[in-house]
Short mmCIF file of C-alpha atoms in Angstrom, two decimals:
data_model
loop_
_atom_site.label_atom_id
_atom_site.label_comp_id
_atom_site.label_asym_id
_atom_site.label_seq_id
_atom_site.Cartn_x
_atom_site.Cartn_y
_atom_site.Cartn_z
CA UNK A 14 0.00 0.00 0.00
CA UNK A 15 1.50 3.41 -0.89
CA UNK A 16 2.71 5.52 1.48
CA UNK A 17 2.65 8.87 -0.21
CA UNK A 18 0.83 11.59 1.10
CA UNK A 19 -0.26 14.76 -1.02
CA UNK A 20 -1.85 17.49 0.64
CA UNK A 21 -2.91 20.05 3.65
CA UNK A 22 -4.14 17.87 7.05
CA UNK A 23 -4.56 19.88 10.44
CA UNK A 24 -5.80 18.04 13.97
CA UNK A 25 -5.70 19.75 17.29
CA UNK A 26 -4.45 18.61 20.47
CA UNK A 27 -5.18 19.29 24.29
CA UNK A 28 -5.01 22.71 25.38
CA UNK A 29 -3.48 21.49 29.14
CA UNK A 30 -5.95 23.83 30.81
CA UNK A 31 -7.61 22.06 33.81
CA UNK A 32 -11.17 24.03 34.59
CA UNK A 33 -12.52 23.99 37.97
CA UNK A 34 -15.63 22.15 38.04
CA UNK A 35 -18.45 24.09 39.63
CA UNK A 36 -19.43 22.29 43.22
CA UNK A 37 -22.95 23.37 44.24
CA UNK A 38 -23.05 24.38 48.08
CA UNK A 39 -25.77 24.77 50.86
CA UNK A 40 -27.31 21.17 49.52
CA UNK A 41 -29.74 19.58 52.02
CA UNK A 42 -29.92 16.03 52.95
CA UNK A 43 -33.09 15.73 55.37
CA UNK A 44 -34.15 12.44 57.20
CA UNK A 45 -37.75 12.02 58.55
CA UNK A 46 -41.09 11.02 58.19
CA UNK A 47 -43.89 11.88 55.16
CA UNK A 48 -47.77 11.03 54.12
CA UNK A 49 -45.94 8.86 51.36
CA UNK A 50 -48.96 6.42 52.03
CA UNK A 51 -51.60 9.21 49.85
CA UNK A 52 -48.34 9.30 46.89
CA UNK A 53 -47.75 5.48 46.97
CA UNK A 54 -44.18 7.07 47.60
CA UNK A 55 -40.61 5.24 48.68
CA UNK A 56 -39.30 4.45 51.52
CA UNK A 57 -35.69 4.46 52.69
CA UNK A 58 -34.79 5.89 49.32
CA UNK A 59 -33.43 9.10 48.27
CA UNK A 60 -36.02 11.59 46.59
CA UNK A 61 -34.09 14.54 44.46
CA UNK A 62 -36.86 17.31 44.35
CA UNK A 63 -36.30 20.98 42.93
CA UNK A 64 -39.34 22.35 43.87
CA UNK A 65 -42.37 22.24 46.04
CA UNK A 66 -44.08 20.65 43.81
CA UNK A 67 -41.84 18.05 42.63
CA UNK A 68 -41.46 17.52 46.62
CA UNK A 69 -45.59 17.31 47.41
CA UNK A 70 -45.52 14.80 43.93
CA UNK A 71 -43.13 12.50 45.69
CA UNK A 72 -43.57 12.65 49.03
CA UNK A 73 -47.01 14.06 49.83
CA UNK A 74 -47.58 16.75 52.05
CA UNK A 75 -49.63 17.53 55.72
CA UNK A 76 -49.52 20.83 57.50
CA UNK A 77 -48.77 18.33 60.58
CA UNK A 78 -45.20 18.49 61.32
CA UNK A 79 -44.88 16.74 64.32
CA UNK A 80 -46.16 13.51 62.23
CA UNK A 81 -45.08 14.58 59.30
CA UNK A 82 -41.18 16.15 60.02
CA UNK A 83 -40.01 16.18 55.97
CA UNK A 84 -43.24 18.49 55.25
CA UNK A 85 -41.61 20.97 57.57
CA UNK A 86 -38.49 20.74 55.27
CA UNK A 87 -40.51 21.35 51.88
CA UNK A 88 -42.24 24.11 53.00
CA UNK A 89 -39.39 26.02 54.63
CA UNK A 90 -36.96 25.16 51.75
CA UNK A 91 -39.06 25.71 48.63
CA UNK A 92 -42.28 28.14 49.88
CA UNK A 93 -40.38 30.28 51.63
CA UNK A 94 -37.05 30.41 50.53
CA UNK A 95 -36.91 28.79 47.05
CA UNK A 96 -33.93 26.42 47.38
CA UNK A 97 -32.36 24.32 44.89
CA UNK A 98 -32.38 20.91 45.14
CA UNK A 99 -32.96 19.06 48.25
CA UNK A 100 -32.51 15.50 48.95
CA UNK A 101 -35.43 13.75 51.22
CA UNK A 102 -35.16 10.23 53.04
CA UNK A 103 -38.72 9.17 54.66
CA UNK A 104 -38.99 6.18 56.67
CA UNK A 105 -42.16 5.53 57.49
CA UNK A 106 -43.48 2.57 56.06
CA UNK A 107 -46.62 2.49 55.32
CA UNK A 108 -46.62 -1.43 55.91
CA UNK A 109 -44.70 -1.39 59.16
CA UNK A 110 -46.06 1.63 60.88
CA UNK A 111 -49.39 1.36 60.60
CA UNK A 112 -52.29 0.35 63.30
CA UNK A 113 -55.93 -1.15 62.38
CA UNK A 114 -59.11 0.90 63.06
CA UNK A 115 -61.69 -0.51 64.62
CA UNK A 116 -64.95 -0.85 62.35
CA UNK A 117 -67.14 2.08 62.91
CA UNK A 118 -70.67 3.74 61.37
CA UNK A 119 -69.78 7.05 59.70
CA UNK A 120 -72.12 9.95 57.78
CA UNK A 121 -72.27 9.65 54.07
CA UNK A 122 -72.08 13.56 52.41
CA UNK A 123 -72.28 14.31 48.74
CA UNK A 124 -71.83 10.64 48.66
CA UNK A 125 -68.68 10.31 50.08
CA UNK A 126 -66.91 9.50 53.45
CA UNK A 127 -64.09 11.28 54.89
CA UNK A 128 -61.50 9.61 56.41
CA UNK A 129 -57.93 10.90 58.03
CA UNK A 130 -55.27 11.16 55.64
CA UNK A 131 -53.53 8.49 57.86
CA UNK A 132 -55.84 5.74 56.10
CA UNK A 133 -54.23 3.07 53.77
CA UNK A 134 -56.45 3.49 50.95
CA UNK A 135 -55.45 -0.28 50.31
CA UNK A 136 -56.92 -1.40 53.65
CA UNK A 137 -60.14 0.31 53.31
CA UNK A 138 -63.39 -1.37 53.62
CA UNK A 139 -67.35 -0.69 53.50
CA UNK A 140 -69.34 -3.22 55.11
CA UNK A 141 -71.75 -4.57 52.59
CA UNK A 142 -69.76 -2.90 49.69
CA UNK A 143 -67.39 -3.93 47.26
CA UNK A 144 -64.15 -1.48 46.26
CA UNK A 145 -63.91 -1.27 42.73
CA UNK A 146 -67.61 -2.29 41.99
CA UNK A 147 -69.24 -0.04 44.66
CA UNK A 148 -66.57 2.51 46.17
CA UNK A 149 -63.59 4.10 45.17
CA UNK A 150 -60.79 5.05 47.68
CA UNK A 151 -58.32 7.99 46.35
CA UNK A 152 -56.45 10.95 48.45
CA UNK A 153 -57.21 14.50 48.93
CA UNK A 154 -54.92 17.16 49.63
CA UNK A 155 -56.00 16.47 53.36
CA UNK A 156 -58.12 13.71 53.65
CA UNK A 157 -58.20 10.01 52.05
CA UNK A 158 -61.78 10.45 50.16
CA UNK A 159 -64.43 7.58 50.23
CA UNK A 160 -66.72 7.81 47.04
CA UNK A 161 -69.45 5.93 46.36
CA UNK A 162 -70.30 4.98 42.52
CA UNK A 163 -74.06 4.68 43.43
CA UNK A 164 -76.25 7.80 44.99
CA UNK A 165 -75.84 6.42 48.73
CA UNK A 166 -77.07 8.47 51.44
CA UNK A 167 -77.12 7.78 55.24
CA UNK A 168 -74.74 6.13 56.97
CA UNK A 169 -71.99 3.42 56.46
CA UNK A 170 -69.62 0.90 58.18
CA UNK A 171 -66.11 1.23 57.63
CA UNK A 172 -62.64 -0.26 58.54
CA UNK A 173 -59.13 0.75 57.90
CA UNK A 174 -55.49 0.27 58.24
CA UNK A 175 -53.78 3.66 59.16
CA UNK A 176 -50.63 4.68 58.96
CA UNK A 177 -49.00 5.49 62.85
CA UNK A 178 -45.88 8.03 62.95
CA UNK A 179 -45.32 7.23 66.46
CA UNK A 180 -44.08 4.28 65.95
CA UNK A 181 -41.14 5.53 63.55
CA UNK A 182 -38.49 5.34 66.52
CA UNK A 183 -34.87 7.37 66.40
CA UNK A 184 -33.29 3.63 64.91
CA UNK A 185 -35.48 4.34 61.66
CA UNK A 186 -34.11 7.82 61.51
CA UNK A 187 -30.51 6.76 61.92
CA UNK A 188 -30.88 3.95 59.88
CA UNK A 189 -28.00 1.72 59.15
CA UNK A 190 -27.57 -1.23 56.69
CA UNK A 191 -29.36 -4.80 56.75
CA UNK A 192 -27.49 -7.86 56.28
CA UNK A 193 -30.65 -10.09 55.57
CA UNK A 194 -32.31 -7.17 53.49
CA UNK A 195 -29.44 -5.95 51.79
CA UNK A 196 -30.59 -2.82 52.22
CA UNK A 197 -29.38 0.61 53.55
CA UNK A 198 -31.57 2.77 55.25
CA UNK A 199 -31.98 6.31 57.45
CA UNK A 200 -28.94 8.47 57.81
CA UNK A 201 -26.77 5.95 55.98
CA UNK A 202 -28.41 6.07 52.80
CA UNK A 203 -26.18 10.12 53.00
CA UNK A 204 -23.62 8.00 50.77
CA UNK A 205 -25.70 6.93 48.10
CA UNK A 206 -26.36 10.76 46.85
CA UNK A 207 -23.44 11.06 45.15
CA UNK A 208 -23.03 7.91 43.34
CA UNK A 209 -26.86 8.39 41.92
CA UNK A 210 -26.79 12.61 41.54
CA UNK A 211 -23.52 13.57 41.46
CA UNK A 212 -24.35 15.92 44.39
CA UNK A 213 -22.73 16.06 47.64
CA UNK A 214 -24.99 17.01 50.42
CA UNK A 215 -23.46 19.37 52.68
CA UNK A 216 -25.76 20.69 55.16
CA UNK A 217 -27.51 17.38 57.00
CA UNK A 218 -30.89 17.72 59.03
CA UNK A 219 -33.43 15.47 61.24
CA UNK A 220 -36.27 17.57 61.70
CA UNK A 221 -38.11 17.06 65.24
CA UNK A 222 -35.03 14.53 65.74
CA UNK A 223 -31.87 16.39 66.04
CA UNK A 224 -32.39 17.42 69.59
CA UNK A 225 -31.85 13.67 70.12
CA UNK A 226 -28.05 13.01 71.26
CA UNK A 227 -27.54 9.67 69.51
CA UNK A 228 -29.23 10.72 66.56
CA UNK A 229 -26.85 13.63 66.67
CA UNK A 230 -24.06 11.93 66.90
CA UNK A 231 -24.94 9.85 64.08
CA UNK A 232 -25.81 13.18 61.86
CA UNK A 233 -22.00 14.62 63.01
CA UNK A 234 -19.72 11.41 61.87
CA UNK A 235 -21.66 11.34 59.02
CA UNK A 236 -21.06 15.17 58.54
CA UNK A 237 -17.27 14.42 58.92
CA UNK A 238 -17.12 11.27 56.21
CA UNK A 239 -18.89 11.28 53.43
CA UNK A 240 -18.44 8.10 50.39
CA UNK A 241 -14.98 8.34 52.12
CA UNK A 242 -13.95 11.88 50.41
CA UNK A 243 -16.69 14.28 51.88
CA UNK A 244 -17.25 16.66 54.86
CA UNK A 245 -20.73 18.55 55.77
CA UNK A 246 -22.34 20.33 58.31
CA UNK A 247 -24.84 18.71 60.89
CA UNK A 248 -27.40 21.33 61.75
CA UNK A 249 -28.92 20.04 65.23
CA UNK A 250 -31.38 21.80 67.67
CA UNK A 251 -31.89 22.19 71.15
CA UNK A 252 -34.63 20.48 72.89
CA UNK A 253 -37.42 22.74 73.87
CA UNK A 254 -39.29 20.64 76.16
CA UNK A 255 -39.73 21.89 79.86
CA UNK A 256 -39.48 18.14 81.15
CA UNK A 257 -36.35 17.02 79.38
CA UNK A 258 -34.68 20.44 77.58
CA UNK A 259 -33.84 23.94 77.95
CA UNK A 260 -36.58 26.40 77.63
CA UNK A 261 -35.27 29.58 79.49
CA UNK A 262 -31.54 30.51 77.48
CA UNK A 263 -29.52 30.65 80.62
CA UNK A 264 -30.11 26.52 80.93
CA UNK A 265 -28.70 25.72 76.80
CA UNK A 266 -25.27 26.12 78.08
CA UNK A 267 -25.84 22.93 80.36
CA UNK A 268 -28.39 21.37 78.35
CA UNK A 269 -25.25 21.60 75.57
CA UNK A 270 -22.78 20.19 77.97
CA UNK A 271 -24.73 17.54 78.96
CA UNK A 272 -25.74 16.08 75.60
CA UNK A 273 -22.65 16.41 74.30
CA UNK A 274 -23.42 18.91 71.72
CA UNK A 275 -19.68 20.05 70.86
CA UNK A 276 -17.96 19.04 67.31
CA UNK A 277 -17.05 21.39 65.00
CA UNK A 278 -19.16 19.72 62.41
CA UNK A 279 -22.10 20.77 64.48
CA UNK A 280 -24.29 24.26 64.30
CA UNK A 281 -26.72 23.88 67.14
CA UNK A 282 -29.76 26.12 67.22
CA UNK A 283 -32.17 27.87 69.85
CA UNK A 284 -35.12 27.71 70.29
CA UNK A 285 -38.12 27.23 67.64
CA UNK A 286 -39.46 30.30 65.69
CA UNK A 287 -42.96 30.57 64.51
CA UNK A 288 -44.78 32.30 61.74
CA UNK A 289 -48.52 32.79 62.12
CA UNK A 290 -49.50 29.30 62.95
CA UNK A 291 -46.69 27.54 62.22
CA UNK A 292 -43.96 26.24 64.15
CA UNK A 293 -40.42 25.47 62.86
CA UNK A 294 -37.36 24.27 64.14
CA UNK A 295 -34.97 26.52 63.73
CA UNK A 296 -32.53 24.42 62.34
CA UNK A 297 -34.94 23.92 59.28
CA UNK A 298 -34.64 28.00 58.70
CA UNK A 299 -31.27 27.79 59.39
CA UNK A 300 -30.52 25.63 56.99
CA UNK A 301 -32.20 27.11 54.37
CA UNK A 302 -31.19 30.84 55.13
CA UNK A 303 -27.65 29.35 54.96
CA UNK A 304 -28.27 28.11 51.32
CA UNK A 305 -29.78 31.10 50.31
CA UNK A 306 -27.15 33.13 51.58
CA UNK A 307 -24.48 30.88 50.17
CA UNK A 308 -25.86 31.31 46.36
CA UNK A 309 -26.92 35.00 46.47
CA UNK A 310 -24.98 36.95 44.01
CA UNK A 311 -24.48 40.00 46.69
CA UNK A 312 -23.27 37.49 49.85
CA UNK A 313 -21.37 34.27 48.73
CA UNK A 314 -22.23 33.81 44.89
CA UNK A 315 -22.03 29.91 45.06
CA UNK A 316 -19.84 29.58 47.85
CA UNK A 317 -20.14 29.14 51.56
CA UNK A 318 -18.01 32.24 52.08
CA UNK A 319 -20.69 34.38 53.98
CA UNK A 320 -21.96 33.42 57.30
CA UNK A 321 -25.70 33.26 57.42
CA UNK A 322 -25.80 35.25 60.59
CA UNK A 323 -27.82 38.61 60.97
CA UNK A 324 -29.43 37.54 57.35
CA UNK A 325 -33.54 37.23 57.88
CA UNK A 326 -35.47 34.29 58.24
CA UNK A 327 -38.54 33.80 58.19
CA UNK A 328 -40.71 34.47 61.28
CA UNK A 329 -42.60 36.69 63.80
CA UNK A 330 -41.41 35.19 66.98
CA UNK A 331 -39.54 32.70 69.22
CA UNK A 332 -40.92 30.11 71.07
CA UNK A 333 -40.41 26.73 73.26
CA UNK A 334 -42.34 23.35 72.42
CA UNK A 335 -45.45 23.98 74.14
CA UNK A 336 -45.58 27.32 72.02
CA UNK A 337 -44.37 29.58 75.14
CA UNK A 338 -43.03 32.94 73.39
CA UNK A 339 -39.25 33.66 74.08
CA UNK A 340 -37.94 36.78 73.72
CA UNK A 341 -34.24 37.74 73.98
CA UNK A 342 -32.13 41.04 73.90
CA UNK A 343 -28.75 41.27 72.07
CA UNK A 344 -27.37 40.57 75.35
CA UNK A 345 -28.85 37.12 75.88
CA UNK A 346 -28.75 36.25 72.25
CA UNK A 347 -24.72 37.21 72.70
CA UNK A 348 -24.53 34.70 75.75
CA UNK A 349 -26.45 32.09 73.85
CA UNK A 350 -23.27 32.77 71.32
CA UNK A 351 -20.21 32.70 73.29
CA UNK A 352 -21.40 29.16 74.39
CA UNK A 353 -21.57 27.45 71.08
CA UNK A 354 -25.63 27.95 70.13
CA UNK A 355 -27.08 29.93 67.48
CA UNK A 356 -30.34 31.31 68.24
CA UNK A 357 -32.60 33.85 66.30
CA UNK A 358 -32.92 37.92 67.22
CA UNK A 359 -35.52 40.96 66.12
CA UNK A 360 -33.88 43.83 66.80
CA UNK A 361 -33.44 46.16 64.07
CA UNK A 362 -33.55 44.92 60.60
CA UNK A 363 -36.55 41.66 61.47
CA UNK A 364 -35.89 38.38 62.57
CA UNK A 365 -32.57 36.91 61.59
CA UNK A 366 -30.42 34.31 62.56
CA UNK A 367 -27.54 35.51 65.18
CA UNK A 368 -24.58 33.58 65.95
CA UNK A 369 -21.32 32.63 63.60
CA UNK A 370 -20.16 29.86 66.00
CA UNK A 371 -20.34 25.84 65.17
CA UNK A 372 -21.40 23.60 68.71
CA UNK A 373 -17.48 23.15 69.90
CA UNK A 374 -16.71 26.80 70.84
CA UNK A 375 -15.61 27.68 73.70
CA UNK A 376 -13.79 24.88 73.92
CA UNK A 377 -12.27 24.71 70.84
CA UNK A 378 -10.20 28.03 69.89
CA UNK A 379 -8.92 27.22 66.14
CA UNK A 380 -11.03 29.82 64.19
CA UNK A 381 -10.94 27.43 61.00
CA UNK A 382 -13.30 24.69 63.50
CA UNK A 383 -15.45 27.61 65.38
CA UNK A 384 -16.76 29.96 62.27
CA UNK A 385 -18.73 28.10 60.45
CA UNK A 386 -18.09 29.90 57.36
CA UNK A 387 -14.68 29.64 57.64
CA UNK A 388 -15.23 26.00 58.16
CA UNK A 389 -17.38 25.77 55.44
CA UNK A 390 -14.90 27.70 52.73
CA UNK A 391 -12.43 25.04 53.46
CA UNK A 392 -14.77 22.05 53.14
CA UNK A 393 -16.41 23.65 49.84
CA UNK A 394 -12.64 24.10 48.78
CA UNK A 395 -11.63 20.31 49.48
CA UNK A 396 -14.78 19.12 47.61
CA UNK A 397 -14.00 20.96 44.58
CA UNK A 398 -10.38 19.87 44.18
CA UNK A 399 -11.14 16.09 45.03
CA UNK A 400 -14.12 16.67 41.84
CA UNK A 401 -11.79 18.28 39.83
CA UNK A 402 -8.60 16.81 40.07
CA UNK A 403 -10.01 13.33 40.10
CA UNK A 404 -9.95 12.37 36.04
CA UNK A 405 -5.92 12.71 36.80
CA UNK A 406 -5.98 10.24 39.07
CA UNK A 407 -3.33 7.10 37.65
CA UNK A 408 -1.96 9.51 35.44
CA UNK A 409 2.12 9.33 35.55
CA UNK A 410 3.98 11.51 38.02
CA UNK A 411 5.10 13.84 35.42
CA UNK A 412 6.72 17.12 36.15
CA UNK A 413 4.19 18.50 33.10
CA UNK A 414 1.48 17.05 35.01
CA UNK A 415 2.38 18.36 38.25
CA UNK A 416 2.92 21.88 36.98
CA UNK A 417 -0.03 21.97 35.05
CA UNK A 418 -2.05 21.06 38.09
CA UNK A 419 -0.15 23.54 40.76
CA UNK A 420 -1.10 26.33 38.10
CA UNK A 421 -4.66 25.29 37.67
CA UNK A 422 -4.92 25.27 41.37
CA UNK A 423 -3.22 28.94 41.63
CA UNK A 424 -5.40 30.32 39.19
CA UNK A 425 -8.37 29.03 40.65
CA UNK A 426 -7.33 30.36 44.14
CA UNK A 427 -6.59 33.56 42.61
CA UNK A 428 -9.90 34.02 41.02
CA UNK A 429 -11.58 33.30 44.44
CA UNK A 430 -9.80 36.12 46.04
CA UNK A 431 -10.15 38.69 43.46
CA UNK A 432 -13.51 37.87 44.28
CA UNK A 433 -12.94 38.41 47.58
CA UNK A 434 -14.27 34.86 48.62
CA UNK A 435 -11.07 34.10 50.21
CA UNK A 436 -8.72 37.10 51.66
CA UNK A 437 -5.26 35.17 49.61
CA UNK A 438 -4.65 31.39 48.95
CA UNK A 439 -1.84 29.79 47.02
CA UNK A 440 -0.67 26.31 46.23
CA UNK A 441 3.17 25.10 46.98
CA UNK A 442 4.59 21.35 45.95
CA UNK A 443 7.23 21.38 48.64
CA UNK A 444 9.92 18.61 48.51
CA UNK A 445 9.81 18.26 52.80
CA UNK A 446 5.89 17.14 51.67
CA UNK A 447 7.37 14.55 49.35
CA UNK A 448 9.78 12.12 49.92
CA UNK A 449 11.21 10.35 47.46
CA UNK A 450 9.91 6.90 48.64
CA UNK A 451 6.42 8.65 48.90
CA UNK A 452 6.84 9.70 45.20
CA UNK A 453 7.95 6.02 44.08
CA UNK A 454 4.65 4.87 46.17
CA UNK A 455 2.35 6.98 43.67
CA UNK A 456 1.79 9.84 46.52
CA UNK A 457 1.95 13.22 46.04
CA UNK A 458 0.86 16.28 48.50
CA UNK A 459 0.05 19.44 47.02
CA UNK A 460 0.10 22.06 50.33
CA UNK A 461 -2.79 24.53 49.81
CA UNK A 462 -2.88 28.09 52.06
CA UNK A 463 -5.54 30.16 52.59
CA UNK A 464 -7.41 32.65 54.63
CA UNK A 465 -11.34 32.60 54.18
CA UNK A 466 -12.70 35.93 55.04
CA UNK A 467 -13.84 35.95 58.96
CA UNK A 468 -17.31 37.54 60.09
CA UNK A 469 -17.29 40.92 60.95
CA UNK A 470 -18.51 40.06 64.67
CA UNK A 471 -17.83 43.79 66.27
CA UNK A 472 -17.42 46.88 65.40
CA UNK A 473 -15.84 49.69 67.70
CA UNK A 474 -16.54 52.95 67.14
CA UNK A 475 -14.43 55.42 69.64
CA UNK A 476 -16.19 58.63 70.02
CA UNK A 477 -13.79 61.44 71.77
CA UNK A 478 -14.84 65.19 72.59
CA UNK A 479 -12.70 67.28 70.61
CA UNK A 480 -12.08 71.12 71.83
CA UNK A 481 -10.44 72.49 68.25
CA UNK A 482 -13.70 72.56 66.67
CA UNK A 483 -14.81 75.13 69.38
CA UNK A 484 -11.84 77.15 68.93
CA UNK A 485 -12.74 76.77 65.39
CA UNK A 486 -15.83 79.16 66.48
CA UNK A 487 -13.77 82.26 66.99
CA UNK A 488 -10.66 81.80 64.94
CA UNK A 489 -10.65 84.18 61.88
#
């Protein structure tokens, strides 16, 4: 075959760049309980939604939180602060919670009966009647609906299987994995996001279960380990309970103590806030302020730079379980502060959150572990160099390689700060940080500074009588 070649031929090759990839930040992971039973929706899976209705589609929805803790969640995150996406775990099952009603004689109206959304629509039954032929069972937004196919009038027997939230216990919400089932469930199921989505969760929340220390604890180690490569933040609250909590501010400090509410991967808030009728825990605003603060063009611009503190949430007061009002000066809401808790405060510009500190300060005095913005940045940082760097993993140790990827990671840290998202950062590849038996193992450490912008906590402003202005008066 001839070799000769006769003409004009052009190809390109590889530029060398290496672009960041963009890391999404303030992404909830939420673990609880919903009225899947009226959606025919999962259990102990993760649900994606990106809005509140994709969310009510999924999951279904009741204005009773304290059954129902992932409604709470919905409504905060996409009604009143229009998040991105959130990721949902329920686990009640609607065929292991669940209780039998007793047979009783209800009303017929419009030629329907009523029944609490609780029913199993599955379980339903009319005395006398036969579903399919005589009845139909379906769900309204707040009821599951009895009709009749035939004009009936009167009255009518009727049974049912209903769902029971209080029997979802805090070993559903943690979760774990089964070796007869093969199946993970709860809190666990945090490290199947990414594999699925390619989303890393990063702020994690147990609505009406966080106060609870075990299921705390659980929430924080995951928070530190995530598939192995991750860190997040677990957003706890205080319990507000007279019998067993805090409900006055001076007794959090304790209450904290006590319950062991101190890692750095923890923000712990206090107490509840309200809005009209509705109660929320406040780690629920939190948690949403924080990702609304992270991805507003005028605070962190998609990245956890900002602290969500003195930013509004949404509510008209504070108040303890049994709906007692609680209302704090700057002063209290300061103490509540230097001891590790972030509460809420109205003082001048509405209701906003007020506290910078994660659960382990006092105690612990390394600024990078008590802001949590600061401990944030450098988590949001990690996350996006493990994504991006990652396709060069098993690549030879080249110098080209290496130099390419010190002045991606400079140019990238540069950006940030002209930004001002970070004060200064800079990437070294120091040969005390690699050995040459390290090197021959496939190991290399890149050394990364950099200074994430602190809150601006206090301000001083000196005021001093000054006499020149008087001579000032008179002078010619």
């Amino acid at each position: 075959m001839s070799d000769v070649s006769h003409g004009v031929n052009a190809g390109k090759t590889d530029s060398g760049a290496i672009t960041p990839v963009s890391v999404d930040t303030g992404v909830h992971f939420v673990v609880g309980t919903a009225p899947v039973q009226a959606t025919n929706g999962k259990v102990n899976e993760v649900i994606m939604a990106s809005s509140y209705a994709e969310a009510v589609q999924a999951l279904g929805y009741s204005d009773d939180w304290k059954k129902y803790s992932l409604c709470e969640e919905i409504y905060t995150a996409f009604a009143l602060f229009n998040s991105a996406q959130v990721f949902f775990v329920n686990v009640l099952d609607p065929k292991k919670h669940k209780k039998t009603v007793a047979e009783k004689e209800m009303d017929v109206a419009d030629n329907q009966i009523e029944l609490p959304l609780e029913a199993i629509a599955g379980s339903v039954e009319v005395t006398g009647k036969t579903a399919g032929e005589d009845y139909e069972v379906f769900y309204g937004d707040t009821a599951c609906i009895v009709e009749f196919l035939k004009e009936t009038t009167g009255k009518a027997n009727v049974k049912y299987d209903a769902v029971d939230p209080t029997q979802v216990t805090k070993s559903d919400i943690i979760g774990g994995y089964s070796v007869s089932t093969h199946k993970t469930t709860g809190l666990e199921l945090i490290n199947s996001v990414f594999p699925r989505f390619t989303k890393v969760p990063d702020l994690i929340l147990c609505p009406n279960w966080s106060h609870d220390p075990e299921v705390a604890a659980v929430m924080s180690a995951k928070a530190e380990n995530i598939n192995g490569l991750f860190e997040a933040e677990a957003i706890l609250d205080v319990d507000c309970t007279e019998e067993t909590g805090a409900i006055y501010y001076t007794e959090v400090p304790e209450w904290k103590k006590k319950k062991n509410f101190t890692k750095k991967t923890e923000i712990l808030c206090f107490p509840k806030v309200a809005l009209g009728d509705r109660v929320f825990n406040l780690s629920t605003q939190l948690a949403a302020s924080i990702s609304a603060v992270d991805n507003a063009t005028a605070y962190g611009d998609g990245t956890p730079c900002e602290s969500a503190s003195n930013k509004g949430i949404q509510a008209d007061r504070m108040v303890v379980a049994d709906g007692s009002e609680v209302i704090l000066d700057v002063q209290q809401a300061n103490y509540l502060n230097e001891n590790g808790v972030v509460t809420a405060l109205n003082f001048y510009n509405g209701f906003v959150s007020w506290g910078n500190y994660t659960a382990c300060y006092p105690a612990d005095t390394d600024m990078t572990n008590y802001f949590y913005c600061i401990n944030r940045m450098f988590k949001w940082v990690g996350k996006t160099l493990i994504l991006t760097y990652w396709n060069y993993l098993d690549r030879g140790i080249k110098r080209r390689l290496l130099d390419a990827i010190v002045q991606s990671v400079n140019d990238w840290l540069s950006s940030l700060a002209t930004d001002e998202k970070i004060i200064g950062g800079r990437v070294e590849l120091n040969a005390s940080e690699n050995s040459a038996s390290q090197l021959a193992a496939g190991i290399v450490r890149f050394h990364i500074y950099m200074t994430p912008p602190s809150p601006l906590q206090k301000m001083d402003f000196v005021l001093e009588y000054d006499l020149s202005y008087l001579e000032a008066l008179v002078a010619a």
